[in-house]
N, CA and C atoms as an extended XYZ file, in Angstrom:
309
Properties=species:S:1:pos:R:3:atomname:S:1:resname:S:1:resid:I:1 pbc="F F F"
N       110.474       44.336      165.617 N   UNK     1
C       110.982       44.320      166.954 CA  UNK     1
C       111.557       45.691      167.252 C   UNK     1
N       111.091       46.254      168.387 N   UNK     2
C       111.742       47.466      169.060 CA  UNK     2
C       112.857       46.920      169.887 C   UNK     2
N       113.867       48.144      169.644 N   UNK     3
C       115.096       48.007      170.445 CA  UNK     3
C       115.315       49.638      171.423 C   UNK     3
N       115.034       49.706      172.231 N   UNK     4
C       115.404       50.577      173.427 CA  UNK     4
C       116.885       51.223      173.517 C   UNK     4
N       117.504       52.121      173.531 N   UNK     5
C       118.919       52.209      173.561 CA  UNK     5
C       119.174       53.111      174.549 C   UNK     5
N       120.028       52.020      175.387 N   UNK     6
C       120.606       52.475      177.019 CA  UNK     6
C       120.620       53.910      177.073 C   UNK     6
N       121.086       54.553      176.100 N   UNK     7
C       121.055       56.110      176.100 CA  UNK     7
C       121.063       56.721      174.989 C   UNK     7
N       120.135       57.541      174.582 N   UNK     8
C       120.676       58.345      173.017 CA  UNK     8
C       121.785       57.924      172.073 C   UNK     8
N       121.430       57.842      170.907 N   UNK     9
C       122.278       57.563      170.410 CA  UNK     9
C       122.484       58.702      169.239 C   UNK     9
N       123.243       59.633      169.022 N   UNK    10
C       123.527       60.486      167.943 CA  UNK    10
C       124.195       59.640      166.339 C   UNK    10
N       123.562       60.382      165.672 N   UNK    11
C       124.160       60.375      164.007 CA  UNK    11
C       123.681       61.116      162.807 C   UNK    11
N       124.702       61.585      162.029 N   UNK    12
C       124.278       62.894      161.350 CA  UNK    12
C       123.153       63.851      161.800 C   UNK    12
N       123.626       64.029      163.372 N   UNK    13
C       122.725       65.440      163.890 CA  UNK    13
C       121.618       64.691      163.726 C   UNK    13
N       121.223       63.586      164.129 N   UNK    14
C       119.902       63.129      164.929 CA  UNK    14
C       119.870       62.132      166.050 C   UNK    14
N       119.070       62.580      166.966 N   UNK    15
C       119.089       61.671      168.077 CA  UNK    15
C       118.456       60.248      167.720 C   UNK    15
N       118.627       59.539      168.453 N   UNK    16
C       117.655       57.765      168.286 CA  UNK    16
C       117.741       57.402      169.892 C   UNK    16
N       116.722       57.525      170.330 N   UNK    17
C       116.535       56.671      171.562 CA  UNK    17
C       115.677       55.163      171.515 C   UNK    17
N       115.684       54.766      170.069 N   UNK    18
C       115.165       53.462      169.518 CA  UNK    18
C       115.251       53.282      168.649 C   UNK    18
N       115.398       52.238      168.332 N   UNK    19
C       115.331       51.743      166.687 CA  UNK    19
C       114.236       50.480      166.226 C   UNK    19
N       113.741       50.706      165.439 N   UNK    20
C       112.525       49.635      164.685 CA  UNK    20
C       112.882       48.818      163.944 C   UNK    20
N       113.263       47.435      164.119 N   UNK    21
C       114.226       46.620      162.619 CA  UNK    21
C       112.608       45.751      162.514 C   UNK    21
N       112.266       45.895      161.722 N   UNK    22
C       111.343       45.373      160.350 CA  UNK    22
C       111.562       43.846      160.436 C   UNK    22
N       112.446       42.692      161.186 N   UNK    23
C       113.119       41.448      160.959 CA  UNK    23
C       111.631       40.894      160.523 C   UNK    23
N       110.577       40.737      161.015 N   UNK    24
C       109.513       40.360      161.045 CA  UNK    24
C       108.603       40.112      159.188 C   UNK    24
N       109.566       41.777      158.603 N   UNK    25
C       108.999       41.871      157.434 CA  UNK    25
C       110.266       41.725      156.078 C   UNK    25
N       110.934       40.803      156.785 N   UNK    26
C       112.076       40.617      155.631 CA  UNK    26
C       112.324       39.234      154.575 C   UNK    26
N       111.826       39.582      153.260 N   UNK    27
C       111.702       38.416      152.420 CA  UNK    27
C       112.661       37.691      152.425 C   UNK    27
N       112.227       36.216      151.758 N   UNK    28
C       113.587       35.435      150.782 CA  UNK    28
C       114.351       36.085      150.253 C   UNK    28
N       113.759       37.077      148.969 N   UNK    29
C       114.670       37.925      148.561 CA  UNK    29
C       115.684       38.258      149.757 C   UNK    29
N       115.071       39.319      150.470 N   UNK    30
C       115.824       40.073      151.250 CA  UNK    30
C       117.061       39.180      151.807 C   UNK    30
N       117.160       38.174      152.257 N   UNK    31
C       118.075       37.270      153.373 CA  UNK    31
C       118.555       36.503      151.873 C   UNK    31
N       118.057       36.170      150.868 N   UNK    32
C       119.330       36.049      149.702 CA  UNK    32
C       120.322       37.315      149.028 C   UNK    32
N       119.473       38.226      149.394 N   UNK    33
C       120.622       39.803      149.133 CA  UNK    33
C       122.013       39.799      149.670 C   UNK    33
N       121.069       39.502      151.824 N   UNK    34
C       122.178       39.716      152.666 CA  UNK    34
C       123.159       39.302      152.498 C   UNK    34
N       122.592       37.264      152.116 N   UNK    35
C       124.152       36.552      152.465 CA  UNK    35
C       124.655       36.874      150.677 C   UNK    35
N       124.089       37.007      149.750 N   UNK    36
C       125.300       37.673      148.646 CA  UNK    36
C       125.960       38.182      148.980 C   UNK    36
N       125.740       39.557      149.598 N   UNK    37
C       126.511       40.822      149.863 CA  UNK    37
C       127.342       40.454      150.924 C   UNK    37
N       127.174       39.554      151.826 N   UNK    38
C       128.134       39.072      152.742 CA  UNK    38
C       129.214       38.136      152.124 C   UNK    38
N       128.684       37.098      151.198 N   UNK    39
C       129.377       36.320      150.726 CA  UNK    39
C       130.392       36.811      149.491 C   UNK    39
N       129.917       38.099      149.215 N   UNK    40
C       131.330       38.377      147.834 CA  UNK    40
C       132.349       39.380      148.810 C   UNK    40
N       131.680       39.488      150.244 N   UNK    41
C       132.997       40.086      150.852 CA  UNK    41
C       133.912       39.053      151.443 C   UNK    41
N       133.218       37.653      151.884 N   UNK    42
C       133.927       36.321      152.518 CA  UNK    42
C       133.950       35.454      151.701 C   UNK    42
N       134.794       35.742      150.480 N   UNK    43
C       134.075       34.210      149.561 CA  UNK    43
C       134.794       32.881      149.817 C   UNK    43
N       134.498       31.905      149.964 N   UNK    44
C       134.790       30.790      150.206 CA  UNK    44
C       134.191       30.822      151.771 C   UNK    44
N       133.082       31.515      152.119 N   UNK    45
C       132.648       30.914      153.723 CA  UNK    45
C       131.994       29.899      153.313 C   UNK    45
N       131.740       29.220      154.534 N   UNK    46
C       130.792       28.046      154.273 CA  UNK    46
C       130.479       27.243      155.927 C   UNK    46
N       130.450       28.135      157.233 N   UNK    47
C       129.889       27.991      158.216 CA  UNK    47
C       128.229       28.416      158.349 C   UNK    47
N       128.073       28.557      159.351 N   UNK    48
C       126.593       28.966      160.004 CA  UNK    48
C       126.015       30.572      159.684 C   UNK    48
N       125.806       30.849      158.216 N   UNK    49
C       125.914       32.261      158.259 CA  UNK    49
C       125.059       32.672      159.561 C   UNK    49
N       123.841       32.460      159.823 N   UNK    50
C       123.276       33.185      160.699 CA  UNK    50
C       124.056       33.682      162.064 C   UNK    50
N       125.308       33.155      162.302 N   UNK    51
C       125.770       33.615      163.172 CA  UNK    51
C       126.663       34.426      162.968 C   UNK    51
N       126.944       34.459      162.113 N   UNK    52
C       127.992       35.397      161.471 CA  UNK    52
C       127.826       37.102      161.773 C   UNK    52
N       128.682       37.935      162.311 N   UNK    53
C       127.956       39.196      162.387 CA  UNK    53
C       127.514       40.418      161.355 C   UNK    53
N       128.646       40.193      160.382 N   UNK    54
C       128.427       40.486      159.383 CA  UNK    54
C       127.300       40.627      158.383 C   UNK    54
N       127.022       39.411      158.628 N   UNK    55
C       125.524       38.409      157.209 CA  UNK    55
C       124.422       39.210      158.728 C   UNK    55
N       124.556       39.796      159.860 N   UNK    56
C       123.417       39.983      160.690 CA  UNK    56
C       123.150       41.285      160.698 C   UNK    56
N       125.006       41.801      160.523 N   UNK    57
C       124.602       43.441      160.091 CA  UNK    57
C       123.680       43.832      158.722 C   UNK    57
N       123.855       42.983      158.038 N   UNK    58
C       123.705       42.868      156.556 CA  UNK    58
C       121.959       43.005      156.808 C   UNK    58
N       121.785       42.503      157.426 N   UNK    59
C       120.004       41.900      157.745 CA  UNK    59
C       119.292       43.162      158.448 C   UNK    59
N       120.222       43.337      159.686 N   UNK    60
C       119.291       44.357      160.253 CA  UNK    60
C       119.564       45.902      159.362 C   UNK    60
N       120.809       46.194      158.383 N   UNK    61
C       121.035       47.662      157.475 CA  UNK    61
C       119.536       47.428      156.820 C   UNK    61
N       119.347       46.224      155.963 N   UNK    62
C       118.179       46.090      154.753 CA  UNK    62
C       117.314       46.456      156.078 C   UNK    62
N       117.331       45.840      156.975 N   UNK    63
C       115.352       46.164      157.650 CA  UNK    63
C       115.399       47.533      158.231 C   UNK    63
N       116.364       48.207      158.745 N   UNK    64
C       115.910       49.798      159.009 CA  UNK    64
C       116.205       50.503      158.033 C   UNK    64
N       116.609       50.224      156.556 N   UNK    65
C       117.042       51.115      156.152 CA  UNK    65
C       117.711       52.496      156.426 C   UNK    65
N       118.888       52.187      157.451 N   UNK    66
C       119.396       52.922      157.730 CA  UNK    66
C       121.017       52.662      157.071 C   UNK    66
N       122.006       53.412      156.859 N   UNK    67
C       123.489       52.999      156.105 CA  UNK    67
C       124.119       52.159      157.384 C   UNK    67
N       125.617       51.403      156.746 N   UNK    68
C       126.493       50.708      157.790 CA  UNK    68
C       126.997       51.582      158.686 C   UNK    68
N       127.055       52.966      157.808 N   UNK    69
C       127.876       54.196      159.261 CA  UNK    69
C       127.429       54.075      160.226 C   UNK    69
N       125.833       54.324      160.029 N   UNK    70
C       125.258       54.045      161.460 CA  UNK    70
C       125.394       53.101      162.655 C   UNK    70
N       125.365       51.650      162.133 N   UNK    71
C       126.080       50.788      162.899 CA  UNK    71
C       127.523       50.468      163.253 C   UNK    71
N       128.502       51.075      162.278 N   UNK    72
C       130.034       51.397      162.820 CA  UNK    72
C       130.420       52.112      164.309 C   UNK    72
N       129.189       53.063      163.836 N   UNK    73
C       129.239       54.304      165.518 CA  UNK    73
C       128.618       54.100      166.225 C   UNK    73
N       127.839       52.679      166.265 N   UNK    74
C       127.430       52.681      167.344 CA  UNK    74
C       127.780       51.345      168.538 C   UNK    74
N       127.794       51.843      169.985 N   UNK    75
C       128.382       51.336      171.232 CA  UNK    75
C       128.210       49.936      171.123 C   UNK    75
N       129.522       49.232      171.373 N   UNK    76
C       129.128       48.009      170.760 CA  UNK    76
C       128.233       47.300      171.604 C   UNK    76
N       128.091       47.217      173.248 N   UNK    77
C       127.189       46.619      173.573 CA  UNK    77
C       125.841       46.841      172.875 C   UNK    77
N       125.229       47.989      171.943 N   UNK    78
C       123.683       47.857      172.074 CA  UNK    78
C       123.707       46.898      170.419 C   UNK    78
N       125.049       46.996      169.558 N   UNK    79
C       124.847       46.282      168.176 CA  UNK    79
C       124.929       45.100      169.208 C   UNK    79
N       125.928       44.649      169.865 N   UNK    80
C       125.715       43.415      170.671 CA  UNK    80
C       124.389       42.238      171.166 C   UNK    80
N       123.082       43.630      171.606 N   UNK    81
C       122.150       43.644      171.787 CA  UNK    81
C       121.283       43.033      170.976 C   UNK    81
N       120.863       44.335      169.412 N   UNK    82
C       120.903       44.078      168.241 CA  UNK    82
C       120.829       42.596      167.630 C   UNK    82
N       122.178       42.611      167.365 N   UNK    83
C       123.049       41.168      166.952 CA  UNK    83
C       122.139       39.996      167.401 C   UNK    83
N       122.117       39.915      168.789 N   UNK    84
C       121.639       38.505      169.026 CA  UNK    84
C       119.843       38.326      169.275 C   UNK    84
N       119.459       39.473      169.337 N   UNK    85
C       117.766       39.388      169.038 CA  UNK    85
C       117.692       39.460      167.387 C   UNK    85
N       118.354       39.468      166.545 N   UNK    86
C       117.983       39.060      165.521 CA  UNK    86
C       118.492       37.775      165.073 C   UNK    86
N       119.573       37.891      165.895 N   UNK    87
C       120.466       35.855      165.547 CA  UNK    87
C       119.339       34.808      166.656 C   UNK    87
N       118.245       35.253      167.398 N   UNK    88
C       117.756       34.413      168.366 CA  UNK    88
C       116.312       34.380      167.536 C   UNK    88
N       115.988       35.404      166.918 N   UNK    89
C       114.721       35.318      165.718 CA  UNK    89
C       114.896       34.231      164.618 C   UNK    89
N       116.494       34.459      163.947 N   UNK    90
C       116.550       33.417      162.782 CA  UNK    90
C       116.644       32.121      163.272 C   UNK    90
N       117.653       32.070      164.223 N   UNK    91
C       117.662       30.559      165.162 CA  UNK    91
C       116.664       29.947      165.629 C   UNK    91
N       115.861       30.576      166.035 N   UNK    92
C       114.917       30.036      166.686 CA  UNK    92
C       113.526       29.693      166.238 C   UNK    92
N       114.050       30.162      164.340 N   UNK    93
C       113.072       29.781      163.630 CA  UNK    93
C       113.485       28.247      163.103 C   UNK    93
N       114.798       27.826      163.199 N   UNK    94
C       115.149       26.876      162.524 CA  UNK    94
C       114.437       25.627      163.392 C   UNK    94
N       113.979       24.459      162.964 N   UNK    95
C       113.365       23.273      163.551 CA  UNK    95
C       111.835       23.965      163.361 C   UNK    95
N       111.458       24.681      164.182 N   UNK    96
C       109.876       25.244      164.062 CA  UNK    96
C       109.128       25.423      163.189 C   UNK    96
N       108.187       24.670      162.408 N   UNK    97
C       107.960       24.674      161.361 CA  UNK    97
C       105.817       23.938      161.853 C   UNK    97
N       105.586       24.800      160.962 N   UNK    98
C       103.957       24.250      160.633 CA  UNK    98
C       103.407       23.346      159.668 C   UNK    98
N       104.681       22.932      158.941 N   UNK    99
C       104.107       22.193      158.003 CA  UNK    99
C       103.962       20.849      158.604 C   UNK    99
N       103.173       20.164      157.733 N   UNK   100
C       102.376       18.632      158.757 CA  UNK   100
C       104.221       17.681      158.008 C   UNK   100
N       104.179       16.886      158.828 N   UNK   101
C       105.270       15.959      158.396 CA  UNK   101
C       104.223       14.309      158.460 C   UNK   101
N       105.260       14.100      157.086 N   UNK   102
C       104.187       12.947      156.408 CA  UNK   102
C       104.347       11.348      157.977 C   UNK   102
N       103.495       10.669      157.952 N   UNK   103
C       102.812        9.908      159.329 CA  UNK   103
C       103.801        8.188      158.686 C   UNK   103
């Protein structure tokens, strides 16, 4: 998924007028990394990670491979942005399913 950004966005002396998050190409592995790495910073959660912003930052750092600095500095409406096209990808995978259910 491409993300458009309202205006330039600077970091370490480079511009980004977009960003490419990979969500599309992110394993089991990958989304058992995230919520580890989310979960030994919150331990004892036990809500809805996918909504969590954290466990989402966690998701979209692994798919651009870009560091957390990057998303610290940046305007919160476009992580805002961000945030919920990837919380509306995982959500909206939940129920949707191809497998046949037994008759």
């Amino acid at each position: 998924m491409k993300h458009k950004f309202a205006k330039p966005y600077q970091f370490n002396g480079k511009e980004y007028s977009e960003l490419e998050i990979n969500i599309e190409n992110i394993t089991t592995l990958d989304y058992e990394k995230a919520e580890s790495q989310y979960k030994s910073i919150n331990p004892g959660f036990s809500g809805l990670i996918e909504a969590e912003t954290g466990f989402t930052k966690q998701l979209i750092i692994n798919a651009t491979k870009l560091p957390a600095e990057f998303y610290n500095g940046l305007p919160l409406g476009e992580f805002i942005k961000l945030k919920y096209a990837v919380q509306g990808f995982l959500l909206g995978s939940i129920g949707s399913t191809n497998s046949e259910q037994p008759a």
